[in-house]
Amino acid sequence: MTNQQSPEIPSCTWNRPIGLGWDKPYTVRYASNLDDGPWHGMPLGGFGAGCIGRSSRGDFNLWHIDGGEHIFKNVPACQFSVFESNGTSSQAYALSTQSPEDGSLQAWQWYPASTESALTGTYHSLYPRSWFVYENVFQSQLTCEQFSPIWANNYQETSYPVAVFLWKAHNPSNAPITLSIMLTWQNMVGWFTNALKSPEVKIRDDGSPVYEYQPRCGESQGNYNQVVENSEYFGCFLGRVGITEPVKEGDGSWCIATVKHPQVEVFHHSKWHPEGTGEEVWQSFAAEGSLLNYIDANPAVENQQLGSAIAVRFTLQPGETLEIPFVLAWDLPVTEFAAGVNYYRRYTDFFGKNGNHAWEIATTALENYQTWRSQIQSWQAPILQREDLPDWFKMALFNELYDLTSGGTLWSAASELDPIGQFAVLECLDYRWYESLDVRLYGSFGLLLLFPELEKSVMRAFARAIPQSDDHQRIIGYYYTIGADTTTAARKVAGATPHDLGAPNEHVWEKTNYTCYQDCNLWKDLSCDFVLQVYRDYLLTGADDVEFLADCWDAIVQTLDYLKTFDKDGDGIPENSGAPDQTFDDWRLQGVSAYCGGLWLAALEAAIAISDILIMNHREKLRAGVPPVEQTSVGTESAEKQKSIYEQWLAQSRPIYEEKLWNGQYYRLDSGSGSAVVMADQLCGQFYARLLELPDIVPSDRALSALKTVYDACFLKFQNGEFGAANGVLPDGSPENPKATHPLEVWTGINFGLAAFLVQMGMQDEALRLTQAVVQQIYNNGLQFRTPEAITAAGTFRASTYLRAMAIWGVYLVMSK
């Protein structure tokens, strides 16, 4: 049997032989950064519901169940197993190629891994679906498709804490084959919460704030398993005694379930011991594909672990095919930030808040999985059918959305203020704070295009935060890392746009600016990033949600006024201070900079456009006789006054930008350092101006010249175009300072943003070549489903599971215009 891809599996998946390792996967650049190794697979679970990852060796090993917290460990008792008999011989395997490292489950037989010369199957993924195709071990043809109900513009099922495993078995032989598929699961109720309720925050050696996370893994006393069934479905419900309302974080229930079918026998073993040999389930399963139908609902005593198991057995005649669904559901309704700061998850709007609904969620999935799968297919089909998009691009486009599931994602229950809840994704697992605004300037395109209401909820949270202040003084980590005198700064200055929406150990959405690596109150890009994203979200979601603009207007006015105070010489453009005071926060810029200055010009244009819309809307309402007191929009007086101010600032700034930065070929890094570096992202402002159909901020011939210089120096001449574009090198591709950090890194999201700009300027072939180089580095070197911020030519990476990489949807957007 050869590797014959099922016609139901799209041709553009990321795929890898089951269990085949990597010779030289990328490793982490700094020891303090997280490096789980390359065994990452597509995550399962809805947005903000918690998620589970299953790798290409078949083990369940990623547990992002507690919002914002990361656990990476193989839990061997959580597993599928298959028994097969042809009447004369039989075999049974647990379908992970990774046997337990703790010596447990020694009675079990583990699936053989593929080698370079012998294939035992192939893992495929195209988020939110993935497949295991088993080959050359069983006589039958076996495929397991996995997915959660995630598709664009769906604000209900996309939040569900559920995973569907759709098994397809076919008998290609000329004799009957009996098969049994078993799902075992460990009772983990109570595990996923921090035992340290007020952990101390420290500064790590890279200058980032960190706190200790001690999950309660293994604390199973009081947990119980019980068999549940109705006329159509059968399962095991995994609960805990003594749960009272309101439910605490980590408490709730799990459930494994399958369908009753006239062709299958269903078996169960409600309570077994995962820390032992596993013989109590394996003996009967390996002998004849059955379980003992053992029932014991007594709760676990101290230091005891609980497993549950269900199995379905059936016989296939020659040529016969059968499809069997299994479902895993969990109901852990609460996310806790600081001690006592609790939020219900979005899915509780549909299933209730008491944590007892895992069986209801599971049976909902068994009733609806076929509809869900067709919804996913219908959403993806128009993109997958596009012949102008190469397969590798379609693969990365969908798979990079993994971060919306596994990026520590939060999605709260609805409230009057937030009718679809509040949403947030971590910057990354190393920099654990939410929705970093500089990063999402490129990284939020996926959310914007697919879930626009969630995108706008994030921007509303920033708008609410801009007027707030917090005078608490904090150590600035950057100075700590360079050995300079300790510097402190206020956490949040009123009028400054916050860098982020807070961290999972405090109060996300309410207590912003968690990062303290730099004093983000001094950053020169954040205010502009806010204005540009507000106008972008309005324009690209139908250009009719004037209320959204009105909600953000006061914050726009306040933050642009605040940023203008950094125009120390009165030339119209705020200057960079010489400290790293923008998204490249290890890179000192001085005076007027191409990056921040360009964003300033584009933001002023966007603010003028917003003021025009608000003025026109106000006048239309007056003509319609709507009294001012009932109007949600901003009055004309404020908008007209601000428009006039922004027009003056823009008229003053534009010639200064050209005069101080244009060198005849590209825009200088800045006006104060004398650097000849070609900065890859020097014209981010011009890209955004064109994206938002605003006037060019620089002459188009100069933009094209600068872009060609960037492509040549930062990409083609940097390591022969193998890795992507470095952030900043000299025109010949060499480093200005070989010891520099950010300039010599290839930032995945910045590269995708640059590619979008190339498409915009008529250089689509170059854009695809650049994008492909980055995609190949990620997906060929063990970085899949943990895409980092940065890679280096030495084969190292920094900051895995990074938000900015979803910028690949910006490439798609511009190619689709």
mmCIF file with all atom_site columns, N, CA, C and O in Angstrom, residues 662-707:
data_model
loop_
_atom_site.group_PDB
_atom_site.id
_atom_site.type_symbol
_atom_site.label_atom_id
_atom_site.label_alt_id
_atom_site.label_comp_id
_atom_site.label_asym_id
_atom_site.label_entity_id
_atom_site.label_seq_id
_atom_site.pdbx_PDB_ins_code
_atom_site.Cartn_x
_atom_site.Cartn_y
_atom_site.Cartn_z
_atom_site.occupancy
_atom_site.B_iso_or_equiv
_atom_site.pdbx_formal_charge
_atom_site.auth_seq_id
_atom_site.auth_comp_id
_atom_site.auth_asym_id
_atom_site.auth_atom_id
_atom_site.pdbx_PDB_model_num
ATOM 1   N N  . TRP A 1 662 ? 14.880 61.051 2.664  1.00 0.00 ? 662 TRP A N  1
ATOM 2   C CA . TRP A 1 662 ? 15.094 60.488 1.322  1.00 0.00 ? 662 TRP A CA 1
ATOM 3   C C  . TRP A 1 662 ? 16.552 60.693 0.913  1.00 0.00 ? 662 TRP A C  1
ATOM 4   O O  . TRP A 1 662 ? 17.088 61.807 0.970  1.00 0.00 ? 662 TRP A O  1
ATOM 5   N N  . ASN A 1 663 ? 17.218 59.629 0.477  1.00 0.00 ? 663 ASN A N  1
ATOM 6   C CA . ASN A 1 663 ? 18.633 59.741 0.083  1.00 0.00 ? 663 ASN A CA 1
ATOM 7   C C  . ASN A 1 663 ? 18.852 59.495 -1.400 1.00 0.00 ? 663 ASN A C  1
ATOM 8   O O  . ASN A 1 663 ? 19.972 59.301 -1.838 1.00 0.00 ? 663 ASN A O  1
ATOM 9   N N  . GLY A 1 664 ? 17.770 59.504 -2.179 1.00 0.00 ? 664 GLY A N  1
ATOM 10  C CA . GLY A 1 664 ? 17.886 59.308 -3.618 1.00 0.00 ? 664 GLY A CA 1
ATOM 11  C C  . GLY A 1 664 ? 17.599 57.891 -4.056 1.00 0.00 ? 664 GLY A C  1
ATOM 12  O O  . GLY A 1 664 ? 17.330 57.639 -5.233 1.00 0.00 ? 664 GLY A O  1
ATOM 13  N N  . GLN A 1 665 ? 17.631 56.956 -3.106 1.00 0.00 ? 665 GLN A N  1
ATOM 14  C CA . GLN A 1 665 ? 17.371 55.553 -3.435 1.00 0.00 ? 665 GLN A CA 1
ATOM 15  C C  . GLN A 1 665 ? 16.362 54.906 -2.489 1.00 0.00 ? 665 GLN A C  1
ATOM 16  O O  . GLN A 1 665 ? 15.515 54.118 -2.899 1.00 0.00 ? 665 GLN A O  1
ATOM 17  N N  . TYR A 1 666 ? 16.479 55.243 -1.194 1.00 0.00 ? 666 TYR A N  1
ATOM 18  C CA . TYR A 1 666 ? 15.559 54.701 -0.190 1.00 0.00 ? 666 TYR A CA 1
ATOM 19  C C  . TYR A 1 666 ? 15.470 55.704 0.953  1.00 0.00 ? 666 TYR A C  1
ATOM 20  O O  . TYR A 1 666 ? 16.166 56.733 0.946  1.00 0.00 ? 666 TYR A O  1
ATOM 21  N N  . TYR A 1 667 ? 14.612 55.408 1.914  1.00 0.00 ? 667 TYR A N  1
ATOM 22  C CA . TYR A 1 667 ? 14.444 56.299 3.060  1.00 0.00 ? 667 TYR A CA 1
ATOM 23  C C  . TYR A 1 667 ? 15.399 55.872 4.175  1.00 0.00 ? 667 TYR A C  1
ATOM 24  O O  . TYR A 1 667 ? 15.450 54.697 4.535  1.00 0.00 ? 667 TYR A O  1
ATOM 25  N N  . ARG A 1 668 ? 16.150 56.850 4.682  1.00 0.00 ? 668 ARG A N  1
ATOM 26  C CA . ARG A 1 668 ? 17.111 56.554 5.745  1.00 0.00 ? 668 ARG A CA 1
ATOM 27  C C  . ARG A 1 668 ? 16.392 56.000 6.971  1.00 0.00 ? 668 ARG A C  1
ATOM 28  O O  . ARG A 1 668 ? 15.230 56.307 7.221  1.00 0.00 ? 668 ARG A O  1
ATOM 29  N N  . LEU A 1 669 ? 17.130 55.249 7.745  1.00 0.00 ? 669 LEU A N  1
ATOM 30  C CA . LEU A 1 669 ? 16.584 54.708 8.991  1.00 0.00 ? 669 LEU A CA 1
ATOM 31  C C  . LEU A 1 669 ? 16.014 55.829 9.853  1.00 0.00 ? 669 LEU A C  1
ATOM 32  O O  . LEU A 1 669 ? 14.892 55.736 10.364 1.00 0.00 ? 669 LEU A O  1
ATOM 33  N N  . ASP A 1 670 ? 16.805 56.894 10.019 1.00 0.00 ? 670 ASP A N  1
ATOM 34  C CA . ASP A 1 670 ? 16.362 58.042 10.818 1.00 0.00 ? 670 ASP A CA 1
ATOM 35  C C  . ASP A 1 670 ? 17.226 59.249 10.469 1.00 0.00 ? 670 ASP A C  1
ATOM 36  O O  . ASP A 1 670 ? 18.165 59.149 9.666  1.00 0.00 ? 670 ASP A O  1
ATOM 37  N N  . SER A 1 671 ? 16.902 60.370 11.088 1.00 0.00 ? 671 SER A N  1
ATOM 38  C CA . SER A 1 671 ? 17.625 61.604 10.760 1.00 0.00 ? 671 SER A CA 1
ATOM 39  C C  . SER A 1 671 ? 18.766 61.890 11.725 1.00 0.00 ? 671 SER A C  1
ATOM 40  O O  . SER A 1 671 ? 19.527 62.824 11.508 1.00 0.00 ? 671 SER A O  1
ATOM 41  N N  . GLY A 1 672 ? 18.893 61.069 12.785 1.00 0.00 ? 672 GLY A N  1
ATOM 42  C CA . GLY A 1 672 ? 19.850 61.424 13.825 1.00 0.00 ? 672 GLY A CA 1
ATOM 43  C C  . GLY A 1 672 ? 21.036 60.515 14.000 1.00 0.00 ? 672 GLY A C  1
ATOM 44  O O  . GLY A 1 672 ? 22.047 60.913 14.571 1.00 0.00 ? 672 GLY A O  1
ATOM 45  N N  . SER A 1 673 ? 20.955 59.271 13.504 1.00 0.00 ? 673 SER A N  1
ATOM 46  C CA . SER A 1 673 ? 22.034 58.321 13.810 1.00 0.00 ? 673 SER A CA 1
ATOM 47  C C  . SER A 1 673 ? 23.124 58.287 12.746 1.00 0.00 ? 673 SER A C  1
ATOM 48  O O  . SER A 1 673 ? 24.220 57.789 13.008 1.00 0.00 ? 673 SER A O  1
ATOM 49  N N  . GLY A 1 674 ? 22.834 58.776 11.539 1.00 0.00 ? 674 GLY A N  1
ATOM 50  C CA . GLY A 1 674 ? 23.806 58.683 10.456 1.00 0.00 ? 674 GLY A CA 1
ATOM 51  C C  . GLY A 1 674 ? 23.923 57.296 9.853  1.00 0.00 ? 674 GLY A C  1
ATOM 52  O O  . GLY A 1 674 ? 24.803 57.029 9.037  1.00 0.00 ? 674 GLY A O  1
ATOM 53  N N  . SER A 1 675 ? 23.015 56.391 10.238 1.00 0.00 ? 675 SER A N  1
ATOM 54  C CA . SER A 1 675 ? 23.076 55.013 9.757  1.00 0.00 ? 675 SER A CA 1
ATOM 55  C C  . SER A 1 675 ? 22.707 54.928 8.278  1.00 0.00 ? 675 SER A C  1
ATOM 56  O O  . SER A 1 675 ? 21.808 55.626 7.803  1.00 0.00 ? 675 SER A O  1
ATOM 57  N N  . ALA A 1 676 ? 23.419 54.038 7.556  1.00 0.00 ? 676 ALA A N  1
ATOM 58  C CA . ALA A 1 676 ? 23.108 53.788 6.143  1.00 0.00 ? 676 ALA A CA 1
ATOM 59  C C  . ALA A 1 676 ? 22.259 52.528 5.965  1.00 0.00 ? 676 ALA A C  1
ATOM 60  O O  . ALA A 1 676 ? 22.061 52.057 4.844  1.00 0.00 ? 676 ALA A O  1
ATOM 61  N N  . VAL A 1 677 ? 21.750 51.978 7.071  1.00 0.00 ? 677 VAL A N  1
ATOM 62  C CA . VAL A 1 677 ? 20.992 50.739 7.011  1.00 0.00 ? 677 VAL A CA 1
ATOM 63  C C  . VAL A 1 677 ? 19.731 50.898 6.157  1.00 0.00 ? 677 VAL A C  1
ATOM 64  O O  . VAL A 1 677 ? 19.046 51.927 6.208  1.00 0.00 ? 677 VAL A O  1
ATOM 65  N N  . VAL A 1 678 ? 19.440 49.854 5.379  1.00 0.00 ? 678 VAL A N  1
ATOM 66  C CA . VAL A 1 678 ? 18.169 49.754 4.661  1.00 0.00 ? 678 VAL A CA 1
ATOM 67  C C  . VAL A 1 678 ? 17.211 49.011 5.592  1.00 0.00 ? 678 VAL A C  1
ATOM 68  O O  . VAL A 1 678 ? 17.400 47.827 5.868  1.00 0.00 ? 678 VAL A O  1
ATOM 69  N N  . MET A 1 679 ? 16.177 49.700 6.068  1.00 0.00 ? 679 MET A N  1
ATOM 70  C CA . MET A 1 679 ? 15.222 49.076 6.984  1.00 0.00 ? 679 MET A CA 1
ATOM 71  C C  . MET A 1 679 ? 14.112 48.427 6.163  1.00 0.00 ? 679 MET A C  1
ATOM 72  O O  . MET A 1 679 ? 13.492 49.087 5.313  1.00 0.00 ? 679 MET A O  1
ATOM 73  N N  . ALA A 1 680 ? 13.851 47.145 6.427  1.00 0.00 ? 680 ALA A N  1
ATOM 74  C CA . ALA A 1 680 ? 12.863 46.410 5.628  1.00 0.00 ? 680 ALA A CA 1
ATOM 75  C C  . ALA A 1 680 ? 11.479 47.041 5.708  1.00 0.00 ? 680 ALA A C  1
ATOM 76  O O  . ALA A 1 680 ? 10.767 47.145 4.711  1.00 0.00 ? 680 ALA A O  1
ATOM 77  N N  . ASP A 1 681 ? 11.103 47.496 6.893  1.00 0.00 ? 681 ASP A N  1
ATOM 78  C CA . ASP A 1 681 ? 9.743  47.995 7.111  1.00 0.00 ? 681 ASP A CA 1
ATOM 79  C C  . ASP A 1 681 ? 9.682  49.522 7.092  1.00 0.00 ? 681 ASP A C  1
ATOM 80  O O  . ASP A 1 681 ? 8.784  50.115 7.696  1.00 0.00 ? 681 ASP A O  1
ATOM 81  N N  . GLN A 1 682 ? 10.592 50.143 6.369  1.00 0.00 ? 682 GLN A N  1
ATOM 82  C CA . GLN A 1 682 ? 10.698 51.602 6.393  1.00 0.00 ? 682 GLN A CA 1
ATOM 83  C C  . GLN A 1 682 ? 9.434  52.303 5.916  1.00 0.00 ? 682 GLN A C  1
ATOM 84  O O  . GLN A 1 682 ? 9.122  53.408 6.361  1.00 0.00 ? 682 GLN A O  1
ATOM 85  N N  . LEU A 1 683 ? 8.662  51.669 5.035  1.00 0.00 ? 683 LEU A N  1
ATOM 86  C CA . LEU A 1 683 ? 7.477  52.332 4.482  1.00 0.00 ? 683 LEU A CA 1
ATOM 87  C C  . LEU A 1 683 ? 6.174  51.644 4.875  1.00 0.00 ? 683 LEU A C  1
ATOM 88  O O  . LEU A 1 683 ? 5.220  51.593 4.099  1.00 0.00 ? 683 LEU A O  1
ATOM 89  N N  . CYS A 1 684 ? 6.131  51.142 6.103  1.00 0.00 ? 684 CYS A N  1
ATOM 90  C CA . CYS A 1 684 ? 4.874  50.584 6.618  1.00 0.00 ? 684 CYS A CA 1
ATOM 91  C C  . CYS A 1 684 ? 3.741  51.605 6.514  1.00 0.00 ? 684 CYS A C  1
ATOM 92  O O  . CYS A 1 684 ? 2.602  51.265 6.173  1.00 0.00 ? 684 CYS A O  1
ATOM 93  N N  . GLY A 1 685 ? 4.050  52.884 6.767  1.00 0.00 ? 685 GLY A N  1
ATOM 94  C CA . GLY A 1 685 ? 3.038  53.935 6.672  1.00 0.00 ? 685 GLY A CA 1
ATOM 95  C C  . GLY A 1 685 ? 2.480  54.077 5.271  1.00 0.00 ? 685 GLY A C  1
ATOM 96  O O  . GLY A 1 685 ? 1.268  54.269 5.080  1.00 0.00 ? 685 GLY A O  1
ATOM 97  N N  . GLN A 1 686 ? 3.356  53.978 4.275  1.00 0.00 ? 686 GLN A N  1
ATOM 98  C CA . GLN A 1 686 ? 2.899  54.060 2.881  1.00 0.00 ? 686 GLN A CA 1
ATOM 99  C C  . GLN A 1 686 ? 2.022  52.862 2.517  1.00 0.00 ? 686 GLN A C  1
ATOM 100 O O  . GLN A 1 686 ? 1.003  53.011 1.832  1.00 0.00 ? 686 GLN A O  1
ATOM 101 N N  . PHE A 1 687 ? 2.418  51.671 2.992  1.00 0.00 ? 687 PHE A N  1
ATOM 102 C CA . PHE A 1 687 ? 1.597  50.479 2.759  1.00 0.00 ? 687 PHE A CA 1
ATOM 103 C C  . PHE A 1 687 ? 0.193  50.686 3.318  1.00 0.00 ? 687 PHE A C  1
ATOM 104 O O  . PHE A 1 687 ? -0.813 50.408 2.651  1.00 0.00 ? 687 PHE A O  1
ATOM 105 N N  . TYR A 1 688 ? 0.118  51.198 4.547  1.00 0.00 ? 688 TYR A N  1
ATOM 106 C CA . TYR A 1 688 ? -1.190 51.389 5.175  1.00 0.00 ? 688 TYR A CA 1
ATOM 107 C C  . TYR A 1 688 ? -1.999 52.480 4.474  1.00 0.00 ? 688 TYR A C  1
ATOM 108 O O  . TYR A 1 688 ? -3.225 52.356 4.322  1.00 0.00 ? 688 TYR A O  1
ATOM 109 N N  . ALA A 1 689 ? -1.342 53.539 4.041  1.00 0.00 ? 689 ALA A N  1
ATOM 110 C CA . ALA A 1 689 ? -2.061 54.605 3.331  1.00 0.00 ? 689 ALA A CA 1
ATOM 111 C C  . ALA A 1 689 ? -2.723 54.049 2.070  1.00 0.00 ? 689 ALA A C  1
ATOM 112 O O  . ALA A 1 689 ? -3.898 54.307 1.790  1.00 0.00 ? 689 ALA A O  1
ATOM 113 N N  . ARG A 1 690 ? -1.988 53.246 1.319  1.00 0.00 ? 690 ARG A N  1
ATOM 114 C CA . ARG A 1 690 ? -2.554 52.644 0.095  1.00 0.00 ? 690 ARG A CA 1
ATOM 115 C C  . ARG A 1 690 ? -3.648 51.634 0.424  1.00 0.00 ? 690 ARG A C  1
ATOM 116 O O  . ARG A 1 690 ? -4.671 51.574 -0.263 1.00 0.00 ? 690 ARG A O  1
ATOM 117 N N  . LEU A 1 691 ? -3.412 50.836 1.473  1.00 0.00 ? 691 LEU A N  1
ATOM 118 C CA . LEU A 1 691 ? -4.406 49.838 1.871  1.00 0.00 ? 691 LEU A CA 1
ATOM 119 C C  . LEU A 1 691 ? -5.739 50.513 2.191  1.00 0.00 ? 691 LEU A C  1
ATOM 120 O O  . LEU A 1 691 ? -6.806 49.992 1.856  1.00 0.00 ? 691 LEU A O  1
ATOM 121 N N  . LEU A 1 692 ? -5.673 51.680 2.829  1.00 0.00 ? 692 LEU A N  1
ATOM 122 C CA . LEU A 1 692 ? -6.870 52.372 3.280  1.00 0.00 ? 692 LEU A CA 1
ATOM 123 C C  . LEU A 1 692 ? -7.342 53.414 2.270  1.00 0.00 ? 692 LEU A C  1
ATOM 124 O O  . LEU A 1 692 ? -8.181 54.258 2.593  1.00 0.00 ? 692 LEU A O  1
ATOM 125 N N  . GLU A 1 693 ? -6.777 53.346 1.047  1.00 0.00 ? 693 GLU A N  1
ATOM 126 C CA . GLU A 1 693 ? -7.199 54.225 -0.050 1.00 0.00 ? 693 GLU A CA 1
ATOM 127 C C  . GLU A 1 693 ? -7.076 55.695 0.329  1.00 0.00 ? 693 GLU A C  1
ATOM 128 O O  . GLU A 1 693 ? -7.901 56.541 -0.036 1.00 0.00 ? 693 GLU A O  1
ATOM 129 N N  . LEU A 1 694 ? -6.003 55.995 1.065  1.00 0.00 ? 694 LEU A N  1
ATOM 130 C CA . LEU A 1 694 ? -5.663 57.364 1.438  1.00 0.00 ? 694 LEU A CA 1
ATOM 131 C C  . LEU A 1 694 ? -4.599 57.878 0.472  1.00 0.00 ? 694 LEU A C  1
ATOM 132 O O  . LEU A 1 694 ? -3.972 57.088 -0.246 1.00 0.00 ? 694 LEU A O  1
ATOM 133 N N  . PRO A 1 695 ? -4.348 59.189 0.431  1.00 0.00 ? 695 PRO A N  1
ATOM 134 C CA . PRO A 1 695 ? -3.282 59.690 -0.450 1.00 0.00 ? 695 PRO A CA 1
ATOM 135 C C  . PRO A 1 695 ? -1.932 59.096 -0.084 1.00 0.00 ? 695 PRO A C  1
ATOM 136 O O  . PRO A 1 695 ? -1.668 58.808 1.106  1.00 0.00 ? 695 PRO A O  1
ATOM 137 N N  . ASP A 1 696 ? -1.089 58.870 -1.066 1.00 0.00 ? 696 ASP A N  1
ATOM 138 C CA . ASP A 1 696 ? 0.272  58.402 -0.790 1.00 0.00 ? 696 ASP A CA 1
ATOM 139 C C  . ASP A 1 696 ? 0.953  59.354 0.187  1.00 0.00 ? 696 ASP A C  1
ATOM 140 O O  . ASP A 1 696 ? 0.790  60.580 0.088  1.00 0.00 ? 696 ASP A O  1
ATOM 141 N N  . ILE A 1 697 ? 1.739  58.803 1.105  1.00 0.00 ? 697 ILE A N  1
ATOM 142 C CA . ILE A 1 697 ? 2.483  59.685 2.011  1.00 0.00 ? 697 ILE A CA 1
ATOM 143 C C  . ILE A 1 697 ? 3.853  60.027 1.433  1.00 0.00 ? 697 ILE A C  1
ATOM 144 O O  . ILE A 1 697 ? 4.512  60.970 1.879  1.00 0.00 ? 697 ILE A O  1
ATOM 145 N N  . VAL A 1 698 ? 4.298  59.267 0.419  1.00 0.00 ? 698 VAL A N  1
ATOM 146 C CA . VAL A 1 698 ? 5.537  59.570 -0.302 1.00 0.00 ? 698 VAL A CA 1
ATOM 147 C C  . VAL A 1 698 ? 5.250  59.407 -1.788 1.00 0.00 ? 698 VAL A C  1
ATOM 148 O O  . VAL A 1 698 ? 4.323  58.680 -2.171 1.00 0.00 ? 698 VAL A O  1
ATOM 149 N N  . PRO A 1 699 ? 6.018  60.057 -2.657 1.00 0.00 ? 699 PRO A N  1
ATOM 150 C CA . PRO A 1 699 ? 5.808  59.878 -4.100 1.00 0.00 ? 699 PRO A CA 1
ATOM 151 C C  . PRO A 1 699 ? 5.943  58.409 -4.478 1.00 0.00 ? 699 PRO A C  1
ATOM 152 O O  . PRO A 1 699 ? 6.829  57.705 -3.982 1.00 0.00 ? 699 PRO A O  1
ATOM 153 N N  . SER A 1 700 ? 5.090  57.952 -5.383 1.00 0.00 ? 700 SER A N  1
ATOM 154 C CA . SER A 1 700 ? 5.054  56.515 -5.682 1.00 0.00 ? 700 SER A CA 1
ATOM 155 C C  . SER A 1 700 ? 6.349  56.019 -6.313 1.00 0.00 ? 700 SER A C  1
ATOM 156 O O  . SER A 1 700 ? 6.743  54.878 -6.100 1.00 0.00 ? 700 SER A O  1
ATOM 157 N N  . ASP A 1 701 ? 7.050  56.876 -7.086 1.00 0.00 ? 701 ASP A N  1
ATOM 158 C CA . ASP A 1 701 ? 8.312  56.433 -7.694 1.00 0.00 ? 701 ASP A CA 1
ATOM 159 C C  . ASP A 1 701 ? 9.378  56.208 -6.619 1.00 0.00 ? 701 ASP A C  1
ATOM 160 O O  . ASP A 1 701 ? 10.179 55.278 -6.696 1.00 0.00 ? 701 ASP A O  1
ATOM 161 N N  . ARG A 1 702 ? 9.335  57.053 -5.583 1.00 0.00 ? 702 ARG A N  1
ATOM 162 C CA . ARG A 1 702 ? 10.289 56.877 -4.485 1.00 0.00 ? 702 ARG A CA 1
ATOM 163 C C  . ARG A 1 702 ? 9.925  55.631 -3.662 1.00 0.00 ? 702 ARG A C  1
ATOM 164 O O  . ARG A 1 702 ? 10.815 54.900 -3.211 1.00 0.00 ? 702 ARG A O  1
ATOM 165 N N  . ALA A 1 703 ? 8.644  55.407 -3.472 1.00 0.00 ? 703 ALA A N  1
ATOM 166 C CA . ALA A 1 703 ? 8.216  54.203 -2.746 1.00 0.00 ? 703 ALA A CA 1
ATOM 167 C C  . ALA A 1 703 ? 8.700  52.954 -3.466 1.00 0.00 ? 703 ALA A C  1
ATOM 168 O O  . ALA A 1 703 ? 9.203  52.008 -2.842 1.00 0.00 ? 703 ALA A O  1
ATOM 169 N N  . LEU A 1 704 ? 8.576  52.950 -4.784 1.00 0.00 ? 704 LEU A N  1
ATOM 170 C CA . LEU A 1 704 ? 8.990  51.780 -5.571 1.00 0.00 ? 704 LEU A CA 1
ATOM 171 C C  . LEU A 1 704 ? 10.503 51.592 -5.509 1.00 0.00 ? 704 LEU A C  1
ATOM 172 O O  . LEU A 1 704 ? 10.999 50.471 -5.354 1.00 0.00 ? 704 LEU A O  1
ATOM 173 N N  . SER A 1 705 ? 11.240 52.682 -5.605 1.00 0.00 ? 705 SER A N  1
ATOM 174 C CA . SER A 1 705 ? 12.697 52.604 -5.504 1.00 0.00 ? 705 SER A CA 1
ATOM 175 C C  . SER A 1 705 ? 13.122 52.052 -4.144 1.00 0.00 ? 705 SER A C  1
ATOM 176 O O  . SER A 1 705 ? 13.987 51.173 -4.053 1.00 0.00 ? 705 SER A O  1
ATOM 177 N N  . ALA A 1 706 ? 12.491 52.565 -3.097 1.00 0.00 ? 706 ALA A N  1
ATOM 178 C CA . ALA A 1 706 ? 12.826 52.095 -1.741 1.00 0.00 ? 706 ALA A CA 1
ATOM 179 C C  . ALA A 1 706 ? 12.488 50.611 -1.591 1.00 0.00 ? 706 ALA A C  1
ATOM 180 O O  . ALA A 1 706 ? 13.264 49.831 -1.022 1.00 0.00 ? 706 ALA A O  1
ATOM 181 N N  . LEU A 1 707 ? 11.343 50.204 -2.130 1.00 0.00 ? 707 LEU A N  1
ATOM 182 C CA . LEU A 1 707 ? 10.904 48.822 -1.980 1.00 0.00 ? 707 LEU A CA 1
ATOM 183 C C  . LEU A 1 707 ? 11.831 47.870 -2.733 1.00 0.00 ? 707 LEU A C  1
ATOM 184 O O  . LEU A 1 707 ? 12.177 46.791 -2.222 1.00 0.00 ? 707 LEU A O  1
#
